[in-house]
Coordinates of C-alpha atoms in Angstrom, one line a residue:
X1 CA 0.0 0.0 0.0
X2 CA 2.8 2.4 0.9
X3 CA 4.5 1.6 -2.4
X4 CA 1.3 2.4 -4.3
X5 CA 1.0 5.7 -2.4
X6 CA 4.6 6.5 -3.3
X7 CA 4.0 5.7 -6.9
X8 CA 0.9 8.0 -7.0
X9 CA 3.0 10.8 -5.5
X10 CA 5.7 10.5 -8.1
X11 CA 3.1 10.5 -11.0
X12 CA 1.0 13.3 -9.8
X13 CA 3.6 15.7 -8.3
X14 CA 1.1 18.6 -7.6
X15 CA -1.3 19.2 -4.9
X16 CA -4.9 20.1 -5.8
X17 CA -5.9 23.8 -6.0
X18 CA -6.6 25.4 -2.7
X19 CA -10.2 26.0 -1.7
X20 CA -11.8 23.5 -4.1
X21 CA -12.7 19.9 -3.1
X22 CA -10.8 17.7 -5.5
X23 CA -13.5 14.9 -5.7
X24 CA -14.4 16.0 -9.2
X25 CA -11.0 15.1 -10.6
X26 CA -10.8 12.0 -12.8
X27 CA -9.5 9.1 -10.7
X28 CA -7.6 6.6 -12.9
X29 CA -6.8 4.0 -10.3
X30 CA -10.1 3.5 -8.5
X31 CA -10.6 -0.2 -9.3
X32 CA -7.1 -1.3 -8.2
X33 CA -6.9 1.0 -5.3
X34 CA -10.3 0.0 -3.9
X35 CA -9.6 -3.7 -4.3
X36 CA -6.2 -3.3 -2.6
X37 CA -7.9 -1.4 0.3
X38 CA -10.7 -4.1 0.5
X39 CA -8.2 -6.9 0.7
X40 CA -6.0 -5.2 3.3
X41 CA -8.9 -4.5 5.6
X42 CA -10.3 -8.0 5.1
X43 CA -7.1 -9.8 6.0
X44 CA -6.6 -7.5 9.1
X45 CA -10.1 -8.0 10.3
X46 CA -9.7 -11.8 10.0
X47 CA -7.2 -11.4 12.7
X48 CA -3.9 -11.4 10.9
X49 CA -1.7 -8.8 12.7
X50 CA -0.5 -6.8 9.7
X51 CA 0.7 -3.2 10.0
X52 CA -0.5 -0.5 10.0
X53 CA -3.4 -0.4 12.5
X54 CA -6.8 -0.4 10.9
X55 CA -7.6 3.1 12.2
X56 CA -4.6 4.5 10.3
X57 CA -5.8 2.7 7.2
X58 CA -9.2 4.3 7.4
X59 CA -8.1 7.8 8.2
X60 CA -5.4 7.6 5.6
X61 CA -8.0 6.5 3.0
X62 CA -10.0 9.6 3.9
X63 CA -6.8 11.7 3.3
X64 CA -6.2 10.0 0.0
X65 CA -9.9 10.6 -1.0
X66 CA -9.3 14.3 -0.5
X67 CA -6.2 14.2 -2.7
X68 CA -8.3 12.5 -5.4
X69 CA -6.6 9.1 -5.2
X70 CA -9.9 7.4 -4.1
X71 CA -13.5 8.3 -4.7
X72 CA -14.9 8.6 -1.2
X73 CA -18.1 6.4 -1.4
X74 CA -16.4 3.3 -3.0
X75 CA -13.4 3.5 -0.7
X76 CA -15.6 3.8 2.4
X77 CA -17.9 1.0 1.1
X78 CA -14.9 -1.3 0.6
X79 CA -13.7 -0.6 4.2
X80 CA -17.1 -1.3 5.7
X81 CA -17.9 -4.5 3.7
X82 CA -14.3 -5.9 4.3
X83 CA -14.6 -5.2 8.0
X84 CA -18.0 -7.0 8.2
X85 CA -16.8 -10.0 6.3
X86 CA -13.4 -10.3 8.0
X87 CA -14.7 -9.8 11.5
X88 CA -17.5 -12.3 10.9
X89 CA -14.9 -14.8 9.7
X90 CA -12.8 -14.3 12.7
X91 CA -15.8 -14.6 15.0
X92 CA -16.8 -17.9 13.4
X93 CA -13.2 -19.3 13.6
X94 CA -13.1 -18.4 17.3
X95 CA -16.4 -20.0 18.0
X96 CA -15.5 -23.2 16.2
X97 CA -11.9 -24.2 17.1
X98 CA -9.3 -21.5 17.8
X99 CA -10.2 -20.6 21.3
X100 CA -6.8 -21.6 22.8
X101 CA -4.9 -19.7 20.1
X102 CA -6.9 -16.5 20.6
X103 CA -6.5 -16.5 24.3
X104 CA -2.7 -16.9 24.0
X105 CA -2.6 -14.1 21.5
X106 CA -4.7 -11.7 23.6
X107 CA -2.4 -12.4 26.6
X108 CA 0.7 -11.9 24.3
X109 CA -0.4 -8.4 23.3
X110 CA -0.9 -7.5 27.0
X111 CA -4.6 -8.0 27.7
X112 CA -4.9 -9.6 31.1
X113 CA -7.1 -12.6 31.7
X114 CA -9.4 -10.7 34.1
X115 CA -10.2 -8.2 31.3
X116 CA -10.9 -11.0 28.8
X117 CA -13.2 -12.7 31.3
X118 CA -15.1 -9.4 31.9
X119 CA -15.5 -8.8 28.2
X120 CA -16.8 -12.3 27.6
X121 CA -19.3 -12.1 30.4
X122 CA -20.5 -8.7 29.1
X123 CA -21.0 -10.3 25.7
X124 CA -22.9 -13.2 27.2
X125 CA -25.3 -10.8 29.0
X126 CA -25.8 -8.2 26.3
X127 CA -25.2 -10.0 23.0
X128 CA -25.5 -7.9 19.9
X129 CA -26.0 -4.7 21.9
X130 CA -22.6 -5.2 23.5
X131 CA -21.0 -5.9 20.1
X132 CA -22.4 -2.6 18.7
X133 CA -21.5 -0.5 21.7
X134 CA -18.1 -2.0 22.0
X135 CA -17.1 -1.4 18.4
X136 CA -17.7 2.3 18.9
X137 CA -15.2 2.7 21.8
X138 CA -11.6 3.2 20.9
X139 CA -9.3 0.7 22.7
X140 CA -11.9 -1.9 23.9
X141 CA -13.3 -2.2 20.4
X142 CA -10.3 -4.5 19.5
X143 CA -11.4 -7.2 21.9
X144 CA -15.1 -7.2 20.9
X145 CA -14.9 -9.8 18.2
X146 CA -12.7 -12.3 20.1
X147 CA -14.9 -11.8 23.2
X148 CA -18.1 -12.4 21.3
X149 CA -16.7 -15.6 19.8
X150 CA -15.6 -16.9 23.1
X151 CA -19.0 -16.0 24.6
X152 CA -20.8 -17.8 21.7
X153 CA -23.0 -14.8 20.9
X154 CA -25.5 -15.9 18.2
X155 CA -24.5 -15.1 14.7
X156 CA -27.4 -12.8 13.7
X157 CA -27.2 -10.5 16.8
X158 CA -23.4 -10.4 16.4
X159 CA -23.6 -9.4 12.7
X160 CA -26.3 -6.8 13.3
X161 CA -24.6 -5.2 16.2
X162 CA -21.3 -5.2 14.4
X163 CA -22.7 -3.6 11.3
X164 CA -24.3 -0.7 13.2
X165 CA -21.5 0.0 15.6
X166 CA -18.5 -0.6 13.3
X167 CA -20.1 1.3 10.4
X168 CA -20.7 4.4 12.5
X169 CA -17.1 4.3 13.9
X170 CA -15.2 3.8 10.6
X171 CA -17.4 6.3 8.9
X172 CA -16.4 8.9 11.5
X173 CA -12.8 8.0 11.1
X174 CA -13.0 8.3 7.3
X175 CA -14.8 11.6 7.6
X176 CA -12.1 12.8 10.0
X177 CA -9.4 12.0 7.5
X178 CA -11.3 13.9 4.7
X179 CA -12.1 16.9 6.8
X180 CA -8.6 17.1 8.2
X181 CA -7.0 16.6 4.8
X182 CA -9.2 19.3 3.2
X183 CA -8.4 21.8 6.0
X184 CA -4.7 21.2 5.5
X185 CA -4.9 21.7 1.8
X186 CA -6.8 24.9 2.2
X187 CA -4.8 26.4 5.1
X188 CA -1.2 24.9 5.2
X189 CA 1.7 25.6 2.8
X190 CA 2.2 21.9 2.2
X191 CA 2.1 19.8 -0.9
X192 CA -0.2 16.8 -1.0
X193 CA 2.3 14.1 -0.1
X194 CA 3.4 16.1 3.0
X195 CA -0.2 16.5 4.1
X196 CA -0.8 12.7 3.8
X197 CA 2.3 11.9 5.8
X198 CA 1.4 14.5 8.5
X199 CA -2.1 13.1 8.7
X200 CA -0.8 9.5 9.1
X201 CA 1.7 10.6 11.8
X202 CA -1.2 12.3 13.7
X203 CA -3.2 9.1 13.4
X204 CA -0.4 7.1 14.9
X205 CA -0.2 9.6 17.8
X206 CA -4.0 9.5 18.4
X207 CA -4.7 5.8 17.9
X208 CA -1.3 4.1 18.1

């Protein structure tokens, strides 16, 4: 993904005009870019620990949409659908056979057993409501899918809660990237690549 961004910078070379949203520009790489974005988010939400964090991918995609590298609606749609499919796959895997592995992984990344137990118990009591609420809270949202799988939340409430909570959350992140990127283009003496890098660094500080 970073190589693709670098290639786009070298080809474009100029930032969009100040004061005008660049969404009207012809975007030549929508199919490939959106497919790559979809696959990256899908693999990450399946539970594969690939860098960068998903929050940075989403905010960075909003920044790239402002630059004209993505059309906003297809890019956000790819993120939302990939998140739903990937997390549902992870949920089903945990429910049906990888419980021991996921517990070891959660402890490896620093989540204590008592917090895991509390999250699982909350999922058992609240089901889909807990899934939806949990996916809207930075930090704890990362344990929602494993906890729901360990708690054997029914599939339909899990999916419904996930769709509502996660879609609202990632839409807000994507919008943040777009608004922040457009403000930077309009108000800062930076070229487009510098704005993208600054936005991603800020995302790391906030979410990393």
